[in-house]
Amino acid sequence: MRYRPEIDGLRTIAVVPVVLFHAGVPLFAGGFVGVDVFFVISGYLITSILLKDLKSNEFRIIRFWERRARRILPALIVVVLCTLPPALLLLPPTQLGDYAESVVGVATFSSNFVFWHQADYFNGASELNPLLHTWSLAVEEQYYILFPLLLALLWKSGQKVMFAAIAAGTIASLGLAENLSQTDSSGNFFLLPTRAWELGIGALIAIYFCDRSPPKPGTWVNFAALCGLALIFCSVLAFDQSTPIPGKYGLLPTIGAALIIIFAVDGTLAGRILALRPMVALGLISYSTYLWHQPLFAFARFAVPVEPSPYLMAILVLASFGVAWLSWLYVERPFRDRQLISRRLVFRTALAATASLLGIGLAVQAGSKNIARWSSQITAPRLLEYRYDNFLLRSESWNLLNQVAPVRSSGANDIPVERLPWFDQLDPRRRLLLVGNSHSKDIYNSLVSSRVAQDNFQIARFGVEIASISGTNLYTSPNYRMADVIMIASRYWPDDVGHLANVVERSRRDGKLVVLVRNIFPFQTFKFGMLTRADVIVLDAIANHERDGAAIRSRSDRAYFQEFNSRPRPEEVADSDEAIDKIVQNDPDVIALDRMKYICDAGNRRCFSMDRKLNKYFYDYGHQTLEGARFFGKRIDEIGWLQPLLSAAPARQSEVPSER
């Protein structure tokens, strides 16, 4: 296969936007499409290699896999091993567990499945995973296992049948991607069936030109190649995290890549640009650049107190290319030399290394909490009782609910806790059922800490998004049937608002007193949601050697109030408040309560964010820690927050079950 320097130049066009996107450069909000370009390049090159072997009757699947192992595994294994020490030192328990799971995914060629289940790629917290980018390698590895065998089978049927079959699969994959972009954006992004069409575009180009010469330079060829560059650049500049990729929008960068592969031949302007020595040089190290940039960025974001400065990120971008050059020179190149490293040694080394990664990943995953607890003794900032790890605080916030909720039944017929009765029929207190997402957990924790609530109510919870209630067994569940009061507490998303009135109407029709808890005001977070405003203030105090917890708390409380008092309510908060107001106007017996009444003290111009020992009350934009729940439970009593409910809810007489 003839070497084409412009393909290496195209690799540069692909990798630079990806690096700058992960670095957070605003102009490159669509830089993630570089991966789509890489897939087209891979489909073209791999198919070209396979067709060359098939034509010469030299195709051997073991030889193909050897070439792929030499190309992919050495640098990948080195990068993963290099991430282990900083991961053990810097990552908190939840993140360390996710990291270990991703190491297992790398070792088993399944990291795309790992990230599909862990998080949305465009969730800011995903940027903190040092191995996030390995999902695309898993897609290619799965492709390399399946596609050569398929192509070898189709080869026997002739080139036309082969082209038609690959074209049909490509179209089907694109259709599936477009469909899943509306129903499962995460699976759509990470999985091979919805990425295969991008690889298929490259494969179709290779099949078409299998027995044809490339086009000769000319006006239209020049124009088509330049259009390819323009389509990629437009995608990088115009797309952002809200763009549904892959799907129809993914046609812009992939068709752009296809036009370049087909038309950016010797003698064209685009071909000359892409074949420039710097473009080719960066393209040669593009694989190592892709491997190294994400760990460098992720660990920097953990290591610095708040957010890496633009200057630090610029240094890390340059460092990515520098380390990539060393990786290419001392890892990639030697392993491609068949005289230096034999096939047997390649497979033995790959097998031993992947087995080691698998063992390391499983061991770290099993001991992540203990390892992170040990590392935090070295790295965690210390001042009074301040706790830095919001992921652990989030996990702890669920403990209270898990402890007091009825135990799940064991065995093959597990029953979700929502379907088990929580209420005691002999207890004379009124029965209150909390309905909603994770914010109903926060209200539950606070009410458990409220003496007024405990004196007057039995409390149960049914966890669900409001928009999804119709697909659950809420209305037939024992706690709903037994409840006197339905308290709906959620972060109401746009989809929830349209369903809220129906839920209220059904509950009222069933004779329930309905309480709607307004949407929480989402406070600003930092470092992709890893730090709260309170964290930033405490870390700044630590850096300035402050020790006065009361003064730090006061400064934090004022900062929270300043944001609450001055920043406009987000659209979803305003929309849900309007919907609740309309429901209450139509049915005055429905009660509306506002959490911000006990979270903030407008008279003293403060919102409560921590105590004087620096125990935080929030672990993110608005979810409460256990310490926060205990404090807000007392605030609920102090300001009489439950009084409208106490006045409206009738007293209940104890019920003695029939002896039938």
XYZ file of C-alpha atoms in Angstrom:
660
model
C 0.000 0.000 0.000
C 1.486 3.350 -1.091
C 2.353 5.720 1.767
C 0.248 8.871 1.698
C 1.706 11.699 3.827
C -1.573 13.601 3.578
C -3.211 10.864 5.673
C -0.771 11.633 8.479
C -1.660 15.290 8.003
C -5.319 14.350 8.349
C -4.452 12.602 11.619
C -3.113 15.942 12.833
C -6.382 17.616 11.834
C -8.137 14.955 13.930
C -5.995 14.870 17.072
C -5.357 18.581 17.677
C -9.077 19.489 18.095
C -9.565 16.513 20.443
C -6.681 17.669 22.648
C -7.860 21.283 22.674
C -11.444 20.197 23.388
C -10.341 18.241 26.457
C -8.157 21.178 27.467
C -11.325 23.279 27.628
C -10.431 25.741 24.857
C -13.799 27.434 24.081
C -13.165 27.797 20.359
C -12.863 24.011 20.057
C -16.189 23.043 21.654
C -16.729 20.572 18.798
C -13.211 19.169 18.922
C -14.563 15.754 19.902
C -15.378 15.153 16.209
C -11.694 14.414 15.750
C -12.530 10.898 16.952
C -15.089 10.570 14.139
C -12.351 11.536 11.683
C -10.030 8.934 13.214
C -12.672 6.256 12.689
C -12.938 7.080 8.985
C -9.141 6.961 8.645
C -9.004 3.612 10.458
C -11.745 2.138 8.309
C -9.913 3.211 5.163
C -6.430 2.060 6.168
C -7.463 -1.252 7.743
C -9.639 -2.191 4.776
C -6.881 -1.212 2.341
C -4.407 -3.460 4.169
C -6.854 -6.354 4.288
C -7.737 -6.029 0.589
C -4.058 -6.000 -0.359
C -3.547 -9.242 1.576
C -6.696 -10.817 0.150
C -5.728 -9.923 -3.432
C -2.275 -11.492 -3.013
C -3.737 -14.505 -1.159
C -1.615 -13.592 1.861
C -4.423 -12.870 4.320
C -3.838 -14.500 7.692
C -5.949 -13.354 10.616
C -3.118 -14.020 13.059
C -0.802 -11.754 11.059
C -3.419 -9.020 10.960
C -3.901 -9.190 14.719
C -0.140 -9.151 15.192
C 0.091 -5.871 13.265
C -2.721 -4.381 15.307
C -1.127 -5.561 18.556
C 2.192 -3.963 17.573
C 0.419 -0.747 16.687
C -1.969 -0.368 19.622
C -0.968 -2.309 22.717
C 2.595 -1.254 23.672
C 1.925 2.475 24.020
C -1.515 1.858 25.534
C -0.129 -0.481 28.203
C 2.692 1.931 29.076
C 0.245 4.821 29.449
C -2.114 2.830 31.677
C 0.749 1.664 33.895
C 2.013 5.246 34.195
C -1.424 6.412 35.370
C -1.438 3.987 38.305
C 0.788 5.880 40.825
C -0.931 9.279 40.454
C -4.333 7.567 40.505
C -3.533 5.897 43.820
C -2.342 9.197 45.295
C -4.851 11.669 43.909
C -8.204 10.022 43.248
C -10.950 9.876 45.908
C -12.708 6.533 46.516
C -15.494 6.838 43.953
C -13.179 8.117 41.242
C -10.547 5.526 42.104
C -13.157 2.781 41.787
C -14.230 4.136 38.388
C -10.585 4.356 37.316
C -9.953 0.743 38.354
C -13.030 -0.357 36.430
C -11.714 1.440 33.356
C -8.341 -0.349 33.733
C -10.241 -3.645 33.654
C -12.059 -2.335 30.580
C -8.760 -1.557 28.835
C -7.429 -5.047 29.624
C -10.573 -6.713 28.239
C -11.114 -4.397 25.230
C -14.411 -3.268 26.736
C -13.775 0.202 28.158
C -16.492 1.644 25.897
C -19.015 -0.523 27.778
C -17.509 0.626 31.092
C -17.961 4.296 30.248
C -21.402 3.665 28.772
C -22.505 2.540 32.232
C -20.390 4.973 34.256
C -21.245 8.368 32.828
C -22.159 10.553 29.909
C -19.037 11.498 27.908
C -20.126 15.149 28.031
C -20.756 15.119 31.744
C -18.071 17.461 33.102
C -17.022 14.932 35.738
C -16.028 12.566 32.936
C -13.098 14.857 32.195
C -11.657 13.758 35.543
C -11.285 10.134 34.441
C -7.709 9.660 33.181
C -8.700 6.762 30.899
C -11.925 8.188 29.466
C -10.459 8.379 25.972
C -9.772 4.634 25.784
C -13.411 4.046 24.832
C -12.563 4.755 21.183
C -9.698 2.235 21.247
C -12.125 -0.400 22.542
C -14.456 0.348 19.625
C -11.587 -0.138 17.178
C -10.351 -3.289 18.915
C -13.813 -4.834 18.689
C -13.919 -3.809 15.026
C -10.539 -5.434 14.392
C -11.795 -8.722 15.809
C -14.973 -8.861 13.710
C -14.384 -6.952 10.471
C -11.438 -8.911 8.971
C -13.390 -12.158 9.229
C -16.451 -10.542 7.618
C -14.357 -9.044 4.807
C -12.646 -12.376 4.135
C -16.057 -14.040 3.763
C -17.378 -11.302 1.475
C -14.230 -11.374 -0.662
C -15.269 -14.745 -2.045
C -18.496 -13.225 -3.392
C -16.785 -10.520 -5.417
C -16.042 -6.839 -5.039
C -19.540 -5.626 -5.984
C -21.245 -7.838 -3.413
C -18.656 -6.779 -0.847
C -19.259 -3.096 -1.537
C -23.044 -3.525 -1.418
C -22.932 -5.480 1.853
C -20.621 -2.977 3.575
C -22.757 -0.095 2.237
C -25.930 -1.692 3.607
C -24.297 -2.215 7.001
C -23.027 1.363 7.002
C -26.479 2.771 6.254
C -28.088 0.536 8.883
C -25.537 1.624 11.483
C -26.140 5.304 10.656
C -29.897 4.786 10.981
C -29.419 3.111 14.348
C -27.181 5.970 15.500
C -29.747 8.563 14.492
C -32.477 6.678 16.326
C -30.451 6.152 19.519
C -29.320 9.786 19.526
C -32.864 10.526 20.698
C -33.326 7.594 23.084
C -29.920 6.527 24.446
C -27.319 9.202 23.773
C -24.693 7.521 25.964
C -24.968 4.104 24.347
C -25.114 5.794 20.966
C -21.849 7.584 21.657
C -19.828 4.680 23.056
C -20.873 1.469 21.286
C -19.590 -0.151 18.103
C -22.961 -0.723 16.347
C -23.587 3.044 16.215
C -19.967 3.861 15.344
C -19.541 1.185 12.669
C -20.894 3.474 9.934
C -17.975 5.878 10.431
C -15.507 3.039 10.001
C -17.710 1.824 7.139
C -17.288 5.094 5.223
C -13.534 4.568 5.226
C -13.969 0.913 4.267
C -16.167 1.816 1.288
C -13.532 4.232 -0.004
C -10.895 1.510 0.201
C -13.123 -1.031 -1.578
C -14.056 1.436 -4.340
C -10.428 2.289 -5.074
C -9.239 -1.298 -4.723
C -8.842 -1.592 -8.528
C -9.059 2.085 -9.431
C -6.516 4.864 -9.589
C -6.980 7.935 -7.399
C -8.384 11.051 -9.123
C -5.912 13.337 -10.877
C -5.430 16.907 -9.632
C -7.774 19.430 -11.185
C -10.169 22.233 -10.344
C -12.965 20.028 -9.049
C -10.609 17.695 -7.221
C -8.966 20.692 -5.538
C -12.356 22.102 -4.620
C -13.629 18.797 -3.211
C -10.536 18.346 -1.028
C -10.817 21.894 0.335
C -14.509 21.277 1.033
C -13.440 18.284 3.106
C -11.189 20.472 5.243
C -13.951 23.066 5.545
C -16.502 20.480 6.724
C -14.173 19.270 9.487
C -13.292 22.784 10.633
C -16.946 23.863 10.578
C -17.845 20.861 12.736
C -15.113 21.690 15.239
C -16.222 25.319 15.482
C -20.010 24.898 15.251
C -20.670 21.738 17.269
C -20.777 21.566 21.048
C -21.782 19.147 23.790
C -25.464 19.457 22.854
C -24.866 18.194 19.301
C -26.206 14.618 19.003
C -23.196 12.606 17.842
C -23.029 10.140 16.173
C -25.980 10.551 13.850
C -26.853 12.798 10.955
C -24.706 15.635 12.330
C -21.751 13.256 12.317
C -21.958 13.199 8.521
C -20.245 16.610 8.373
C -16.850 15.612 9.782
C -16.938 12.063 8.387
C -17.829 13.156 4.855
C -15.163 15.835 5.274
C -12.619 13.145 6.112
C -13.834 11.028 3.184
C -13.423 13.928 0.739
C -9.873 14.475 1.948
C -8.949 10.794 1.659
C -10.379 10.635 -1.878
C -9.385 13.995 -3.332
C -6.426 15.417 -1.342
C -3.965 13.760 -3.712
C -0.509 14.907 -4.773
C -0.705 18.270 -6.511
C -3.838 19.569 -4.771
C -3.697 22.502 -2.383
C -5.232 20.479 0.451
C -2.803 17.648 -0.230
C 0.181 19.998 -0.103
C -1.041 21.531 3.164
C -1.576 18.162 4.790
C 1.781 16.868 3.537
C 3.731 19.727 5.129
C 6.492 18.390 7.368
C 5.005 19.714 10.658
C 1.592 18.266 9.791
C 3.097 14.878 8.970
C 5.283 14.934 12.104
C 2.306 15.591 14.386
C 0.311 12.960 12.526
C 3.007 10.348 13.114
C 2.763 10.865 16.880
C -1.011 11.384 16.882
C -1.752 8.008 18.494
C 0.615 8.628 21.404
C -0.664 12.202 21.678
C -4.201 10.894 21.960
C -3.124 8.407 24.631
C -1.170 10.827 26.820
C -3.204 14.036 26.769
C -6.205 12.871 28.830
C -4.224 11.469 31.803
C -2.139 14.646 31.953
C -5.242 16.853 31.944
C -7.222 14.703 34.396
C -4.486 14.431 37.015
C -3.728 18.142 36.747
C -7.377 18.850 37.509
C -7.136 16.708 40.621
C -3.767 18.055 41.713
C -4.464 21.796 41.675
C -6.790 23.242 44.343
C -9.489 24.728 42.112
C -9.232 24.962 38.324
C -6.059 24.643 36.240
C -5.178 28.036 34.804
C -5.143 28.567 31.024
C -1.352 28.837 31.278
C -1.084 25.432 32.969
C -3.401 23.867 30.400
C -1.311 25.382 27.593
C 1.812 23.843 29.134
C 0.048 20.488 29.406
C -1.027 20.650 25.754
C 2.603 21.143 24.747
C 3.666 18.435 27.195
C 1.214 16.036 25.543
C 3.032 16.418 22.243
C 6.440 16.186 23.923
C 5.653 13.000 25.839
C 3.959 11.615 22.723
C 7.156 12.075 20.720
C 9.135 10.142 23.340
C 6.445 7.452 23.399
C 6.518 7.160 19.604
C 10.316 7.028 19.540
C 10.942 4.574 22.379
C 7.743 2.514 22.542
C 5.815 2.580 19.270
C 8.707 2.331 16.799
C 10.632 -0.492 18.497
C 7.561 -2.711 18.724
C 6.833 -2.262 15.022
C 10.264 -3.629 14.139
C 9.761 -7.334 13.401
C 13.499 -7.993 13.401
C 13.837 -6.489 16.856
C 10.705 -8.022 18.415
C 9.302 -11.296 17.127
C 5.637 -12.205 16.763
C 5.908 -14.656 19.638
C 7.404 -11.989 21.908
C 4.702 -9.496 20.890
C 1.890 -11.864 21.833
C 3.570 -13.058 25.008
C 4.262 -9.510 26.131
C 0.732 -8.386 25.243
C -0.815 -11.335 27.065
C 1.307 -10.848 30.184
C 0.732 -7.088 30.232
C -3.033 -7.270 29.744
C -3.289 -9.994 32.406
C -1.318 -7.730 34.753
C -3.608 -4.797 33.985
C -6.631 -6.970 34.632
C -5.212 -8.092 37.979
C -4.219 -4.570 38.975
C -7.605 -3.182 37.992
C -9.531 -5.805 39.933
C -7.278 -5.403 42.994
C -7.584 -1.618 43.029
C -11.339 -1.857 42.455
C -11.712 -4.203 45.423
C -9.628 -2.010 47.720
C -10.445 1.434 46.338
C -11.955 2.771 49.562
C -9.045 1.650 51.734
C -6.469 2.809 49.185
C -8.104 6.221 48.826
C -8.390 6.540 52.595
C -4.646 5.841 52.865
C -3.722 8.255 50.079
C -5.904 10.992 51.559
C -3.695 10.920 54.637
C -0.947 12.181 52.357
C -2.725 14.424 49.869
C -6.036 15.673 51.355
C -6.105 19.293 52.582
C -6.570 19.558 56.360
C -8.238 22.190 58.503
C -10.452 21.471 61.522
C -13.037 18.848 60.433
C -13.083 19.839 56.754
C -13.591 16.932 54.337
C -12.527 17.438 50.751
C -14.036 14.336 49.133
C -17.514 15.222 47.884
C -17.923 11.845 46.194
C -17.624 10.128 49.561
C -19.981 12.656 51.164
C -22.509 11.912 48.432
C -22.237 8.189 49.080
C -22.672 8.722 52.821
C -25.791 10.827 52.249
C -27.606 7.680 51.090
C -26.615 5.664 54.171
C -29.394 6.969 56.406
C -32.086 6.038 53.908
C -30.530 2.626 53.322
C -30.375 1.937 57.059
C -33.964 2.849 57.911
C -35.642 1.573 54.739
C -37.080 -1.964 54.884
C -34.521 -4.573 53.920
C -34.857 -6.043 50.444
C -36.022 -9.618 50.317
C -33.305 -12.082 49.430
C -33.145 -14.752 46.777
C -34.311 -14.786 43.177
C -37.452 -12.725 43.847
C -35.908 -9.514 45.133
C -38.520 -6.848 45.813
C -37.507 -3.167 45.465
C -37.845 -1.285 48.740
C -40.493 0.991 47.201
C -42.838 -2.006 46.918
C -42.454 -3.029 50.555
C -44.688 -1.465 53.228
C -42.824 0.993 55.457
C -45.736 2.260 57.534
C -46.805 0.734 60.826
C -50.613 0.488 60.959
C -50.554 0.684 64.760
C -48.626 3.966 64.721
C -51.028 6.942 65.166
C -48.795 9.381 63.333
C -49.833 10.562 59.878
C -48.222 8.801 56.938
C -46.121 10.904 54.598
C -44.715 9.495 51.350
C -41.886 11.385 49.696
C -41.861 11.040 45.894
C -39.046 12.230 43.662
C -35.436 11.846 42.609
C -32.296 12.241 44.730
C -33.639 15.477 46.225
C -36.415 13.498 47.896
C -33.596 11.632 49.617
C -32.304 14.987 50.938
C -35.730 15.952 52.249
C -36.035 12.508 53.824
C -32.705 12.957 55.632
C -33.745 16.390 56.895
C -37.173 15.243 58.084
C -35.567 12.348 59.946
C -33.532 15.006 61.784
C -36.597 17.185 62.455
C -38.258 16.655 65.847
C -41.495 18.181 64.546
C -41.564 15.811 61.576
C -40.751 12.786 63.716
C -43.416 13.668 66.285
C -46.120 14.002 63.662
C -45.320 11.727 60.717
C -44.223 8.311 59.649
C -42.081 8.878 56.571
C -41.472 6.673 53.537
C -39.898 7.355 50.145
C -40.550 6.311 46.549
C -37.546 7.210 44.380
C -38.513 8.185 40.838
C -38.185 10.965 38.274
C -41.537 12.746 37.996
C -41.711 12.269 34.221
C -41.272 8.505 34.695
C -44.012 7.916 37.271
C -46.493 6.553 34.741
C -44.086 3.703 33.997
C -43.772 2.646 37.642
C -45.969 0.990 40.213
C -46.262 4.108 42.388
C -50.064 4.196 42.483
C -50.347 0.511 43.364
C -47.500 0.450 45.870
C -48.462 -0.206 49.521
C -46.931 3.022 50.805
C -48.877 5.133 48.318
C -52.143 3.384 49.170
C -51.554 3.846 52.913
C -50.225 7.419 52.727
C -52.180 10.426 53.969
C -49.731 12.926 52.485
C -47.825 12.818 49.206
C -44.846 15.174 49.311
C -43.249 15.619 45.877
C -39.636 16.740 46.145
C -37.403 16.654 43.099
C -35.146 18.678 40.935
C -37.792 19.235 38.301
C -36.341 18.971 34.815
C -38.221 20.278 31.748
C -39.706 16.809 31.099
C -41.026 16.682 34.678
C -42.947 19.956 34.553
C -45.509 18.689 32.051
C -46.268 15.625 34.198
C -46.476 17.375 37.548
C -50.119 18.478 37.272
C -51.215 14.942 36.318
C -49.469 13.439 39.336
C -51.101 16.004 41.628
C -54.524 15.423 40.084
C -54.263 11.649 40.485
C -53.059 11.944 44.085
C -55.848 14.372 44.973
C -58.388 12.082 43.348
C -57.106 9.293 45.569
C -57.816 11.413 48.632
C -54.227 12.440 49.381
C -53.051 15.757 50.720
C -50.398 16.917 48.243
C -47.319 18.968 49.099
C -45.086 20.301 46.341
C -41.534 21.207 47.345
C -40.132 23.831 45.006
C -37.015 23.320 42.940
C -33.764 24.015 44.726
C -31.633 26.938 43.616
C -28.551 25.307 42.030
C -25.409 26.903 43.406
C -22.308 27.157 41.257
C -19.782 24.323 41.372
C -16.201 24.192 40.186
C -13.725 21.780 38.623
C -16.432 19.919 36.658
C -18.684 19.714 39.703
C -16.034 18.196 41.953
C -15.813 21.254 44.216
C -18.506 23.385 45.822
C -18.226 27.082 46.537
C -17.541 26.140 50.159
C -14.606 23.998 49.029
C -13.116 26.879 47.090
C -13.359 29.176 50.107
C -11.872 26.616 52.507
C -9.036 25.729 50.131
C -8.250 29.419 49.727
C -8.213 29.758 53.521
C -5.842 26.797 53.820
C -3.537 28.317 51.231
C -3.515 31.564 53.256
C -2.897 29.691 56.534
C -6.182 30.776 58.120
C -7.403 28.816 61.148
C -10.569 30.621 62.285
C -13.425 28.268 61.323
C -16.145 30.719 62.337
C -14.702 33.436 60.084
C -14.345 31.025 57.157
C -17.917 29.781 57.650
C -19.229 33.342 57.743
C -17.412 34.215 54.530
C -18.794 31.116 52.843
C -22.366 31.763 54.034
C -22.242 35.308 52.691
C -20.832 34.132 49.356
C -23.662 31.615 48.949
C -26.247 34.283 49.749
C -24.639 36.729 47.334
C -25.014 34.166 44.553
C -28.566 33.261 45.573
C -29.601 36.889 45.808
C -27.953 38.164 42.629
C -27.829 35.361 40.066
C -31.035 34.850 38.049
C -32.867 31.574 38.589
C -32.039 29.013 35.908
C -34.791 28.435 33.365
C -35.811 25.006 34.687
C -36.196 26.451 38.206
C -38.339 29.344 36.985
C -40.477 27.030 34.820
C -41.120 24.564 37.636
C -41.979 27.359 40.068
C -44.492 28.744 37.589
C -46.020 25.295 37.151
C -46.333 24.851 40.918
C -47.891 28.307 41.300
C -50.465 27.432 38.646
C -51.317 24.127 40.347
C -51.784 25.850 43.722
C -53.972 28.542 42.140
C -56.211 25.876 40.616
C -56.358 23.853 43.838
C -55.768 25.914 47.017
C -55.667 22.718 49.086
C -52.337 21.807 47.479
C -49.467 23.073 49.642
C -46.252 24.523 48.201
C -43.093 24.646 50.311
C -39.793 26.299 49.472
C -36.534 24.660 50.572
C -34.645 27.903 50.192
C -36.582 29.253 53.195
C -34.595 27.027 55.541
C -31.402 26.929 53.473
C -31.050 30.706 53.519
C -31.669 33.436 56.110
C -32.559 36.506 54.093
C -32.751 38.732 57.167
C -29.124 38.055 58.038
C -28.067 37.824 54.376
C -26.592 34.359 54.505
C -27.218 30.880 53.163
C -26.043 28.110 55.434
C -23.132 26.254 53.828
C -21.056 24.767 56.697
C -20.565 24.814 60.443
C -17.725 26.463 62.331
C -15.742 23.200 62.227
C -16.025 23.380 58.407
C -18.352 20.409 57.967
C -19.983 21.173 54.623
C -23.761 21.153 54.174
C -23.670 20.475 50.401
C -21.596 18.057 48.358
C -22.535 19.616 45.008
C -24.853 22.326 43.658
C -27.602 21.571 46.187
C -27.618 18.008 47.495
C -27.132 17.867 51.243
C -24.476 16.040 53.200
C -25.546 14.148 56.320
C -24.193 17.045 58.376
C -26.309 19.391 56.277
C -29.400 17.227 56.765
C -28.964 17.313 60.528
C -28.572 21.076 60.516
C -31.485 21.709 58.142
C -33.701 19.363 60.157
C -33.269 21.735 63.074
C -33.821 24.745 60.805
C -37.099 23.215 59.623
C -38.300 23.222 63.218
C -36.862 26.638 63.994
C -38.710 28.464 61.199
C -41.899 26.349 61.324
C -41.420 25.152 57.759
C -43.874 22.275 58.207
C -46.622 24.370 59.781
C -48.818 24.597 56.634
C -48.727 20.828 56.432
C -49.462 20.342 60.134
C -52.475 22.631 59.877
C -53.883 20.839 56.838
C -53.159 17.170 57.551
C -55.829 15.508 59.716
C -54.819 13.481 62.736
C -54.911 9.713 62.294
C -56.331 7.163 64.711
C -54.386 3.941 65.172
C -55.652 1.070 63.071
C -55.986 -2.436 64.477
C -55.840 -5.030 61.697
C -58.827 -7.326 61.299
C -58.398 -10.889 62.613
C -59.992 -12.434 59.542
